[in-house]
């Protein structure tokens, strides 16, 4: 009788999945080369890939959002390594089952047989954050003694959800949500795959529909597969026996209206232009509308967050320095919450930017600087503002004539810091908007001080 005869059976890894399995299950990759996404972990020569290929693994945690490949990666490891693979669900397993499996794993580990003969146990715990402290503690001595290789998967921050002793004995790998193009590629594979997907069926679906499905999946491949499968099952065959997946059918499947949008085409640029110009024109209502239109059409929220960070510097600048912090905080909030809760943080940033005082003074000044950098000769740094870090440098004039501003009562000197060919050039012209009005007053004061000192000299 097998030592595992009374225990939860290992996760089945059939070569040909049953036809009644969900598409997401049937389409799980069988090799690392079939795995899409997570190139920073699984690209050629990357550490985790090398460990898998060399069958030399340590205990680890996969942290990432739903549908990014955590369970798939664990199953790939089971397929590609010479180990017994036991899978636990935190929803179903208790202390008793854990201890039974740990006892068998310890027996196999102490048997003296080589790991390559399969006498090494990988224990995969899905949703490990749902295990309580006592359940997690049950793994600890066996991980520490090397009786098992522990692989946990979680959607929650392991710093808060995994006990410190277990966390310290595992390597945490952060998995990213899949991008829309990556999910589109997965759906195309499913439509073409004759063994596991819909390759034997006559299905007609446009790239626009695949993009829509992928966008609404929000980085979750499982959701995209489920939507495609439901759409295929819901499609009627025409006279030629082809099932056509239309926009109307997809709207029915998703239970929501599909807004006109082309992420790579003109409509994308029209909408982001409308959002940017609404913010610049201090119109919070229009900014909220265009933001919502793009989000509901399937635009990447982090793209919108990046654009609003740009608006904070280009259109608001130092008239409201806090705008940059607000937009970066909105980006972090979306990273933390995800959709749809995180959309509210983006909306908050859009309203803040719209109502903030506006100034493009820094944007304009930087543009003029770049123009001078390209058009004028790149003169050397003036000697008096170079650091004399050696005696030779000091002897040839480095640092001579430098005036240390803190040695002056007003902390301002008449020393020039631009190259000689640009001496006296003025780039930054602050406006009278918001905080920048105070900066303009300060700049005028600095210029008066410098003028007086130059006049005295």
XYZ file of N, CA and C in Angstrom, residues 44-298:
765
model
N 15.015 33.467 -20.006
C 16.248 32.678 -20.103
C 17.330 33.216 -19.176
N 17.900 32.333 -18.381
C 18.983 32.705 -17.479
C 18.544 33.299 -16.163
N 17.223 33.542 -15.967
C 16.750 34.095 -14.705
C 16.818 33.037 -13.606
N 16.993 33.512 -12.378
C 17.291 32.623 -11.261
C 16.258 31.514 -11.083
N 14.969 31.864 -11.062
C 13.951 30.854 -10.805
C 13.900 29.820 -11.924
N 14.038 30.287 -13.156
C 14.032 29.338 -14.279
C 15.207 28.372 -14.177
N 16.369 28.883 -13.843
C 17.551 28.022 -13.713
C 17.337 26.986 -12.612
N 16.751 27.414 -11.480
C 16.479 26.470 -10.393
C 15.552 25.353 -10.852
N 14.510 25.711 -11.613
C 13.563 24.699 -12.091
C 14.247 23.759 -13.077
N 14.990 24.334 -14.020
C 15.647 23.509 -15.047
C 16.703 22.592 -14.437
N 17.365 23.061 -13.369
C 18.391 22.247 -12.719
C 17.822 21.362 -11.625
N 16.510 21.419 -11.426
C 15.851 20.650 -10.365
C 16.540 20.894 -9.020
N 16.773 22.179 -8.731
C 17.471 22.560 -7.503
C 16.707 23.705 -6.848
N 15.642 23.341 -6.161
C 14.713 24.343 -5.644
C 14.814 24.490 -4.140
N 14.512 25.698 -3.678
C 14.320 25.951 -2.260
C 12.875 26.318 -2.011
N 12.502 26.449 -0.748
C 11.137 26.834 -0.419
C 10.876 28.263 -0.884
N 9.638 28.533 -1.310
C 9.342 29.832 -1.904
C 7.877 30.194 -1.730
N 7.597 31.475 -1.905
C 6.233 31.999 -1.892
C 6.001 32.764 -3.187
N 4.864 32.520 -3.831
C 4.460 33.297 -5.001
C 3.392 34.287 -4.555
N 3.695 35.569 -4.709
C 2.751 36.632 -4.321
C 2.343 37.393 -5.574
N 1.050 37.399 -5.864
C 0.579 38.121 -7.035
C -0.932 38.104 -7.107
N -1.511 38.900 -8.003
C -2.970 38.995 -8.121
C -3.558 37.724 -8.723
N -4.882 37.563 -8.641
C -5.515 36.377 -9.236
C -5.226 36.276 -10.728
N -5.049 35.026 -11.185
C -4.915 34.778 -12.614
C -3.592 35.149 -13.231
N -2.554 35.381 -12.399
C -1.255 35.768 -12.967
C -0.335 34.573 -13.176
N -0.730 33.377 -12.717
C 0.067 32.180 -12.998
C 0.687 31.511 -11.791
N 0.248 31.817 -10.580
C 0.872 31.247 -9.379
C 0.691 29.723 -9.325
N -0.562 29.278 -9.450
C -0.829 27.842 -9.389
C -0.249 27.139 -10.602
N -0.355 27.757 -11.755
C 0.215 27.172 -12.975
C 1.712 26.963 -12.826
N 2.396 27.944 -12.266
C 3.840 27.827 -12.082
C 4.171 26.703 -11.105
N 3.395 26.574 -10.035
C 3.626 25.491 -9.078
C 3.441 24.135 -9.749
N 2.419 24.015 -10.580
C 2.192 22.742 -11.276
C 3.277 22.453 -12.311
N 3.782 23.515 -12.927
C 4.905 23.319 -13.849
C 6.115 22.774 -13.106
N 6.361 23.340 -11.938
C 7.482 22.859 -11.125
C 7.290 21.379 -10.807
N 6.049 20.981 -10.465
C 5.769 19.567 -10.183
C 6.032 18.704 -11.400
N 5.659 19.216 -12.575
C 5.832 18.442 -13.808
C 7.306 18.309 -14.207
N 8.077 19.372 -13.955
C 9.436 19.435 -14.487
C 10.508 19.009 -13.495
N 10.122 18.683 -12.261
C 11.124 18.258 -11.271
C 10.812 16.844 -10.799
N 11.834 16.207 -10.248
C 11.689 14.819 -9.800
C 11.284 14.798 -8.339
N 10.059 15.155 -8.080
C 9.600 15.251 -6.700
C 8.175 14.735 -6.590
N 7.861 14.240 -5.402
C 6.465 13.978 -5.063
C 5.802 15.331 -4.868
N 4.614 15.520 -5.407
C 3.943 16.821 -5.332
C 2.620 16.664 -4.607
N 2.472 17.374 -3.514
C 1.239 17.334 -2.734
C 0.682 18.739 -2.655
N -0.600 18.874 -2.970
C -1.229 20.189 -2.988
C -2.257 20.303 -1.878
N -2.204 21.412 -1.159
C -3.186 21.713 -0.122
C -3.988 22.933 -0.536
N -5.250 22.931 -0.171
C -6.046 24.156 -0.246
C -6.289 24.621 1.174
N -6.005 25.877 1.426
C -6.188 26.413 2.773
C -7.653 26.373 3.194
N -8.553 26.255 2.222
C -9.979 26.223 2.544
C -10.382 24.842 3.069
N -9.691 23.771 2.588
C -10.134 22.411 2.880
C -9.279 21.672 3.898
N -7.985 21.991 3.982
C -7.074 21.201 4.809
C -7.035 21.718 6.240
N -6.822 20.792 7.184
C -6.673 21.154 8.587
C -5.344 20.663 9.131
N -5.132 20.873 10.436
C -3.879 20.482 11.085
C -3.633 18.979 10.930
N -4.674 18.158 11.096
C -4.517 16.702 11.032
C -3.939 16.270 9.687
N -4.534 16.794 8.588
C -4.058 16.415 7.255
C -2.626 16.896 7.026
N -2.330 18.096 7.501
C -0.974 18.630 7.333
C 0.041 17.737 8.028
N -0.255 17.357 9.271
C 0.698 16.541 10.045
C 0.896 15.176 9.427
N -0.166 14.605 8.864
C -0.028 13.300 8.214
C 0.917 13.368 7.022
N 0.721 14.388 6.191
C 1.582 14.536 5.015
C 3.008 14.840 5.434
N 3.192 15.659 6.473
C 4.539 15.984 6.939
C 5.254 14.741 7.454
N 4.520 13.847 8.117
C 5.129 12.618 8.636
C 5.621 11.737 7.499
N 4.810 11.616 6.453
C 5.225 10.809 5.301
C 6.429 11.449 4.608
N 6.397 12.781 4.448
C 7.517 13.480 3.804
C 8.799 13.301 4.601
N 8.689 13.364 5.928
C 9.883 13.169 6.765
C 10.428 11.762 6.596
N 9.531 10.751 6.546
C 9.971 9.373 6.351
C 10.721 9.218 5.032
N 10.181 9.816 3.974
C 10.833 9.720 2.663
C 12.178 10.426 2.682
N 12.215 11.592 3.389
C 13.458 12.352 3.449
C 14.550 11.592 4.186
N 14.162 10.836 5.232
C 15.146 10.106 6.039
C 15.487 8.736 5.467
N 14.834 8.372 4.332
C 15.029 7.026 3.792
C 16.411 6.830 3.199
N 17.100 7.964 2.909
C 18.449 7.859 2.347
C 18.467 7.701 0.849
N 17.282 7.608 0.241
C 17.229 7.487 -1.213
C 17.447 8.857 -1.852
N 18.073 8.916 -3.037
C 18.358 10.211 -3.664
C 17.086 10.926 -4.077
N 17.151 12.269 -4.043
C 15.994 13.085 -4.416
C 15.550 12.803 -5.838
N 16.501 12.490 -6.706
C 16.165 12.261 -8.108
C 15.260 11.049 -8.276
N 15.241 10.167 -7.272
C 14.378 8.989 -7.360
C 12.950 9.317 -6.950
N 12.676 10.589 -6.689
C 11.339 11.002 -6.325
C 11.096 11.019 -4.834
N 12.149 10.847 -4.023
C 11.979 10.801 -2.569
C 12.232 12.184 -1.974
N 11.598 13.137 -2.572
C 11.608 14.509 -2.087
C 10.204 15.032 -2.318
N 9.687 15.765 -1.366
C 8.290 16.183 -1.440
C 8.179 17.691 -1.580
N 7.465 18.120 -2.625
C 7.093 19.528 -2.759
C 5.665 19.661 -2.245
N 5.481 20.530 -1.273
C 4.152 20.783 -0.725
C 3.706 22.158 -1.215
N 2.636 22.158 -1.998
C 2.102 23.410 -2.532
C 0.861 23.801 -1.752
N 0.874 25.019 -1.206
C -0.258 25.519 -0.424
C -0.853 26.722 -1.153
N -2.027 26.508 -1.733
C -2.717 27.606 -2.397
C -3.438 28.449 -1.346
N -3.472 29.756 -1.589
C -4.112 30.694 -0.657
C -3.574 30.528 0.767
N -2.257 30.524 0.868
C -1.622 30.278 2.169
C -2.025 31.329 3.199
N -2.425 32.511 2.741
C -2.842 33.555 3.680
C -4.099 33.169 4.451
N -4.836 32.152 3.976
C -6.027 31.707 4.687
C -5.701 30.720 5.809
N -4.466 30.197 5.834
C -4.067 29.316 6.932
C -3.838 30.137 8.189
N -4.310 29.634 9.326
C -4.052 30.351 10.567
C -2.632 30.073 11.056
N -2.251 30.696 12.155
C -0.873 30.590 12.656
C -0.510 29.140 12.992
N -1.439 28.429 13.616
C -1.151 27.042 13.999
C -0.933 26.168 12.770
N -1.749 26.383 11.742
C -1.580 25.600 10.509
C -0.245 25.908 9.839
N 0.120 27.186 9.788
C 1.410 27.538 9.196
C 2.565 26.994 10.028
N 2.411 27.013 11.353
C 3.455 26.479 12.247
C 3.730 25.010 11.976
N 2.691 24.273 11.540
C 2.851 22.832 11.323
C 3.854 22.522 10.212
N 4.037 23.457 9.284
C 5.009 23.234 8.200
C 6.436 23.556 8.636
N 6.562 24.451 9.597
C 7.842 25.092 9.895
C 8.981 24.122 10.185
N 8.843 23.164 11.134
C 9.990 22.291 11.429
C 10.425 21.447 10.243
N 9.484 21.125 9.366
C 9.809 20.270 8.214
C 10.495 21.077 7.110
N 10.113 22.349 6.982
C 10.835 23.238 6.064
C 12.254 23.453 6.576
N 12.360 23.699 7.876
C 13.660 23.980 8.483
C 14.596 22.778 8.374
N 14.043 21.564 8.551
C 14.867 20.355 8.500
C 15.131 19.885 7.079
N 14.447 20.501 6.104
C 14.657 20.108 4.711
C 13.883 18.881 4.301
N 12.860 18.491 5.091
C 12.055 17.325 4.719
C 11.142 17.632 3.541
N 10.771 18.895 3.400
C 9.905 19.278 2.290
C 10.436 20.554 1.641
N 10.024 20.729 0.393
C 10.165 22.037 -0.259
C 8.777 22.661 -0.227
N 8.675 23.796 0.407
C 7.387 24.457 0.603
C 7.195 25.508 -0.478
N 6.052 25.453 -1.180
C 5.688 26.482 -2.137
C 4.303 26.996 -1.760
N 4.219 28.271 -1.431
C 2.944 28.885 -1.095
C 2.541 29.891 -2.146
N 1.246 30.060 -2.318
C 0.725 31.065 -3.245
C -0.250 31.952 -2.492
N -0.144 33.251 -2.699
C -1.016 34.186 -1.996
C -1.273 35.428 -2.832
N -2.466 35.970 -2.681
C -2.787 37.251 -3.301
C -2.563 38.400 -2.328
N -2.251 38.071 -1.069
C -2.075 39.086 -0.034
C -0.606 39.269 0.286
N -0.274 40.428 0.832
C 1.112 40.729 1.179
C 1.609 39.731 2.218
N 2.592 38.878 1.876
C 3.055 37.859 2.826
C 3.671 38.443 4.090
N 4.120 39.692 4.033
C 4.684 40.322 5.225
C 3.672 40.370 6.359
N 2.374 40.438 6.000
C 1.322 40.537 7.005
C 0.569 39.230 7.204
N 0.601 38.345 6.204
C -0.258 37.169 6.235
C 0.476 35.857 6.473
N 1.804 35.865 6.421
C 2.587 34.648 6.642
C 3.432 34.854 7.901
N 3.462 33.856 8.765
C 4.198 34.003 10.023
C 5.681 34.238 9.746
N 6.293 35.054 10.576
C 7.680 35.479 10.332
C 8.650 34.310 10.209
N 8.581 33.267 11.070
C 9.553 32.169 10.932
C 9.458 31.463 9.577
N 8.230 31.275 9.082
C 8.074 30.629 7.773
C 8.521 31.565 6.659
N 8.175 32.854 6.806
C 8.559 33.841 5.792
C 10.078 33.932 5.669
N 10.774 33.840 6.788
C 12.234 33.981 6.772
C 12.925 32.779 6.129
N 12.203 31.682 5.990
C 12.797 30.467 5.409
C 12.356 30.236 3.971
N 11.682 31.219 3.390
C 11.240 31.109 2.004
C 11.694 32.318 1.211
N 11.830 32.119 -0.074
C 12.132 33.212 -0.992
C 10.813 33.688 -1.595
N 10.534 34.989 -1.468
C 9.287 35.541 -1.996
C 9.504 36.004 -3.439
N 8.697 35.481 -4.340
C 8.718 35.910 -5.741
C 7.427 36.683 -6.020
N 7.578 37.915 -6.509
C 6.419 38.764 -6.800
C 6.032 38.590 -8.262
N 4.800 38.151 -8.500
C 4.293 37.956 -9.861
C 3.416 39.140 -10.243
N 3.585 39.627 -11.453
C 2.833 40.777 -11.941
C 1.548 40.334 -12.628
N 0.531 41.193 -12.638
C -0.651 40.877 -13.452
C -0.254 40.817 -14.923
N -0.916 39.982 -15.676
C -0.614 39.883 -17.103
C -1.080 41.148 -17.814
N -0.365 41.536 -18.838
C -0.753 42.693 -19.636
C -1.848 42.283 -20.623
N -2.549 43.263 -21.157
C -3.604 42.970 -22.135
C -3.056 42.228 -23.360
N -1.920 42.654 -23.965
C -1.394 41.889 -25.108
C -1.036 40.447 -24.748
N -0.538 40.214 -23.533
C -0.214 38.844 -23.123
C -1.471 37.985 -23.045
N -2.556 38.555 -22.521
C -3.802 37.787 -22.428
C -4.390 37.549 -23.812
N -4.275 38.546 -24.694
C -4.722 38.338 -26.080
C -3.989 37.151 -26.702
N -2.685 37.060 -26.464
C -1.899 35.946 -26.993
C -2.391 34.613 -26.428
N -2.730 34.574 -25.149
C -3.265 33.350 -24.547
C -4.586 32.954 -25.203
N -5.445 33.923 -25.471
C -6.733 33.627 -26.098
C -6.546 33.125 -27.532
N -5.595 33.705 -28.239
C -5.320 33.231 -29.610
C -4.834 31.783 -29.579
N -4.001 31.467 -28.601
C -3.538 30.079 -28.463
C -4.720 29.143 -28.224
N -5.634 29.567 -27.355
C -6.787 28.727 -27.034
C -7.648 28.483 -28.270
N -7.792 29.496 -29.118
C -8.597 29.348 -30.326
C -7.918 28.443 -31.351
N -6.590 28.400 -31.321
C -5.852 27.613 -32.322
C -5.526 26.198 -31.852
N -5.491 25.969 -30.555
C -5.048 24.692 -29.989
C -6.098 23.599 -30.242
N -5.743 22.602 -31.024
C -6.688 21.542 -31.378
C -6.817 20.480 -30.298
N -5.813 20.381 -29.432
C -5.839 19.340 -28.407
C -6.533 19.801 -27.128
N -6.256 21.060 -26.750
C -6.774 21.531 -25.462
C -7.780 22.680 -25.605
N -7.776 23.347 -26.747
C -8.616 24.528 -26.908
C -9.733 24.331 -27.903
N -9.945 25.350 -28.753
C -11.045 25.343 -29.706
C -10.557 25.178 -31.146
N -9.369 24.631 -31.323
C -8.782 24.528 -32.656
C -9.578 23.674 -33.622
N -10.396 22.757 -33.103
C -11.199 21.900 -33.978
C -12.560 22.506 -34.301
N -12.858 23.647 -33.705
C -14.139 24.307 -33.947
C -13.958 25.455 -34.935
N -15.015 25.791 -35.596
C -14.989 26.929 -36.534
C -15.548 28.136 -35.789
N -14.623 28.993 -35.363
C -14.999 30.157 -34.555
C -14.433 31.405 -35.222
N -15.261 32.403 -35.360
C -14.806 33.669 -35.940
C -14.909 34.763 -34.867
N -13.773 35.359 -34.551
C -13.744 36.406 -33.539
C -12.686 37.420 -33.942
N -13.029 38.695 -33.884
C -12.097 39.741 -34.329
C -11.068 40.040 -33.250
N -9.965 40.672 -33.673
C -8.941 41.100 -32.720
C -9.513 42.104 -31.720
N -10.464 42.924 -32.176
C -11.068 43.905 -31.280
C -11.806 43.205 -30.142
N -12.524 42.130 -30.446
C -13.251 41.387 -29.413
C -12.265 40.736 -28.443
N -11.187 40.164 -28.969
C -10.173 39.552 -28.088
C -9.550 40.605 -27.181
N -9.326 41.789 -27.741
C -8.790 42.882 -26.920
C -9.776 43.254 -25.821
N -11.076 43.304 -26.166
C -12.089 43.661 -25.174
C -12.116 42.642 -24.035
N -12.112 41.380 -24.400
C -12.128 40.326 -23.375
C -10.913 40.458 -22.474
N -9.760 40.697 -23.087
C -8.505 40.788 -22.325
C -8.486 42.017 -21.433
N -9.011 43.120 -21.929
C -9.033 44.347 -21.132
C -9.911 44.192 -19.899
N -11.092 43.592 -20.092
C -12.001 43.432 -18.970
C -11.495 42.405 -17.968
N -10.586 41.545 -18.387
C -10.020 40.569 -17.457
C -9.116 41.231 -16.422
N -8.616 42.438 -16.733
C -7.820 43.213 -15.771
C -6.627 42.419 -15.240
N -5.888 41.780 -16.159
C -4.675 41.072 -15.769
C -4.882 39.642 -15.329
N -6.133 39.163 -15.316
C -6.467 37.823 -14.811
C -6.741 36.899 -15.994
N -5.799 35.990 -16.277
C -5.941 35.096 -17.434
C -7.131 34.167 -17.257
N -7.391 33.710 -16.026
C -8.506 32.795 -15.800
C -9.839 33.457 -16.172
N -10.000 34.710 -15.790
C -11.224 35.438 -16.133
C -11.377 35.550 -17.648
N -10.283 35.821 -18.344
C -10.342 35.949 -19.806
C -10.735 34.624 -20.452
N -10.113 33.528 -19.996
C -10.467 32.206 -20.529
C -11.947 31.910 -20.291
N -12.432 32.196 -19.081
C -13.833 31.915 -18.758
C -14.782 32.722 -19.646
N -14.422 33.982 -19.902
C -15.269 34.824 -20.755
C -15.294 34.289 -22.182
N -14.118 33.927 -22.705
C -14.062 33.385 -24.066
C -14.853 32.091 -24.156
N -14.698 31.224 -23.168
C -15.412 29.941 -23.203
C -16.919 30.154 -23.174
N -17.376 31.074 -22.338
C -18.813 31.347 -22.264
C -19.324 31.946 -23.576
N -18.511 32.816 -24.180
C -18.915 33.416 -25.456
C -19.015 32.361 -26.547
N -18.047 31.433 -26.579
C -18.076 30.366 -27.595
C -19.311 29.492 -27.406
N -19.598 29.149 -26.148
C -20.768 28.296 -25.890
C -22.079 29.009 -26.209
N -22.068 30.337 -26.106
C -23.294 31.108 -26.323
C -23.517 31.462 -27.789
N -22.479 31.298 -28.627
C -22.575 31.714 -30.031
C -23.344 30.684 -30.857
N -24.202 31.161 -31.717
C -24.940 30.281 -32.632
C -24.144 30.091 -33.916
N -24.302 28.941 -34.541
C -23.605 28.658 -35.803
C -24.406 29.224 -36.967
N -23.685 29.774 -37.952
C -24.352 30.244 -39.169
C -24.505 29.090 -40.148
N -24.938 29.396 -41.362
C -25.182 28.344 -42.353
C -23.919 27.575 -42.700
N -22.764 28.225 -42.557
C -21.496 27.553 -42.876
C -20.944 26.777 -41.690
N -21.689 26.781 -40.577
C -21.227 26.050 -39.397
C -20.214 26.809 -38.556
N -20.099 28.112 -38.780
C -19.146 28.940 -38.029
C -19.865 29.679 -36.911
N -19.265 29.624 -35.731
C -19.810 30.384 -34.607
C -19.148 31.754 -34.575
N -19.953 32.785 -34.683
C -19.441 34.153 -34.761
C -19.635 34.837 -33.406
N -18.510 35.308 -32.823
C -18.575 36.045 -31.563
C -18.598 37.526 -31.900
N -19.730 38.138 -31.674
C -19.935 39.537 -32.045
C -19.848 40.441 -30.815
N -19.842 41.728 -31.082
C -19.857 42.713 -30.002
C -21.117 42.554 -29.161
N -22.259 42.339 -29.828
C -23.533 42.202 -29.106
C -23.521 40.963 -28.210
N -22.947 39.873 -28.722
C -22.858 38.657 -27.918
C -21.970 38.880 -26.698
N -20.839 39.553 -26.918
C -19.926 39.797 -25.793
C -20.574 40.713 -24.758
N -21.336 41.721 -25.215
C -22.056 42.583 -24.277
C -23.023 41.767 -23.424
N -23.673 40.780 -24.056
C -24.605 39.935 -23.329
C -23.866 39.068 -22.300
N -22.698 38.541 -22.697
C -21.910 37.696 -21.795
C -21.383 38.503 -20.616
N -20.875 39.697 -20.914
C -20.292 40.540 -19.858
C -21.344 41.306 -19.066
N -22.562 41.345 -19.606
C -23.645 42.092 -18.963
C -23.300 43.573 -18.816
N -22.664 44.104 -19.840
C -22.358 45.535 -19.824
C -22.147 46.001 -21.253
N -22.387 47.290 -21.476
C -22.252 47.871 -22.813
C -20.778 48.067 -23.138
N -20.398 47.760 -24.384
C -19.022 47.981 -24.833
C -18.905 49.377 -25.425
N -18.113 50.209 -24.787
C -17.898 51.556 -25.302
C -16.920 51.523 -26.458
N -17.104 52.435 -27.401
C -16.194 52.512 -28.547
C -14.805 52.876 -28.055
N -13.830 52.045 -28.399
C -12.460 52.304 -27.937
C -11.492 51.439 -28.715
N -10.354 52.012 -29.006
C -9.281 51.267 -29.673
C -7.996 51.659 -28.978
N -7.523 50.765 -28.141
C -6.396 51.107 -27.285
C -5.157 51.511 -28.077
N -5.020 50.981 -29.276
C -3.823 51.294 -30.057
C -4.105 52.291 -31.170
N -5.353 52.780 -31.264
C -5.698 53.621 -32.399
C -6.090 55.029 -32.018
N -6.806 55.698 -32.935
C -7.096 57.116 -32.790
C -7.962 57.405 -31.568
N -8.945 56.536 -31.287
C -9.861 56.814 -30.183
C -9.119 56.886 -28.847
N -8.096 56.052 -28.700
C -7.260 56.098 -27.487
C -6.649 57.484 -27.315
N -6.067 58.005 -28.377
C -5.403 59.307 -28.300
C -6.418 60.442 -28.161
N -7.603 60.274 -28.777
C -8.643 61.288 -28.616
C -9.076 61.413 -27.160
N -9.258 60.270 -26.508
C -9.770 60.278 -25.142
C -8.725 60.771 -24.142
N -7.470 60.365 -24.310
C -6.455 60.840 -23.359
C -6.212 62.330 -23.564
N -6.362 62.806 -24.813
C -6.250 64.239 -25.079
C -7.383 64.992 -24.392
N -8.578 64.414 -24.445
C -9.725 65.058 -23.796
C -9.527 65.141 -22.286
N -9.007 64.069 -21.682
C -8.749 64.081 -20.239
C -7.704 65.123 -19.877
N -6.595 65.140 -20.621
C -5.497 66.064 -20.318
C -5.963 67.515 -20.452
N -6.687 67.807 -21.512
C -7.102 69.194 -21.748
C -8.200 69.637 -20.783
N -8.995 68.685 -20.314
C -9.998 69.022 -19.304
C -9.324 69.393 -17.985
N -8.299 68.646 -17.614
C -7.539 68.970 -16.403
C -6.871 70.331 -16.555
N -6.230 70.548 -17.694
C -5.536 71.817 -17.940
C -6.501 73.001 -17.894
N -7.748 72.755 -18.316
C -8.758 73.818 -18.350
C -9.522 73.938 -17.031
N -9.045 73.231 -15.995
C -9.647 73.292 -14.653
C -11.127 72.924 -14.668
N -11.440 71.829 -15.376
C -12.821 71.358 -15.494
C -12.922 69.962 -14.860
N -13.211 69.875 -13.555
C -13.221 68.577 -12.888
C -14.316 67.642 -13.398
N -15.456 68.191 -13.808
C -16.550 67.343 -14.300
C -16.146 66.626 -15.583
N -15.570 67.395 -16.514
C -15.134 66.774 -17.773
C -13.995 65.791 -17.519
N -13.072 66.142 -16.608
C -11.949 65.242 -16.309
C -12.455 63.908 -15.767
N -13.422 63.959 -14.851
C -13.997 62.727 -14.309
C -14.685 61.907 -15.401
N -15.404 62.587 -16.294
C -16.113 61.877 -17.363
C -15.150 61.136 -18.266
N -14.098 61.837 -18.741
C -13.168 61.190 -19.672
C -12.362 60.094 -18.979
N -12.033 60.304 -17.714
C -11.343 59.256 -16.957
C -12.219 58.006 -16.877
N -13.481 58.192 -16.518
C -14.396 57.052 -16.405
C -14.605 56.371 -17.755
N -14.715 57.154 -18.825
C -14.879 56.570 -20.168
C -13.730 55.639 -20.486
N -12.511 56.084 -20.190
C -11.351 55.259 -20.516
C -11.284 54.010 -19.631
N -11.554 54.180 -18.344
C -11.518 53.023 -17.443
C -12.578 51.995 -17.833
N -13.794 52.459 -18.117
C -14.880 51.552 -18.471
C -14.680 50.920 -19.844
N -13.845 51.530 -20.673
C -13.557 50.970 -21.998
C -12.427 49.953 -21.958
N -11.805 49.808 -20.795
C -10.761 48.798 -20.661
C -9.349 49.328 -20.703
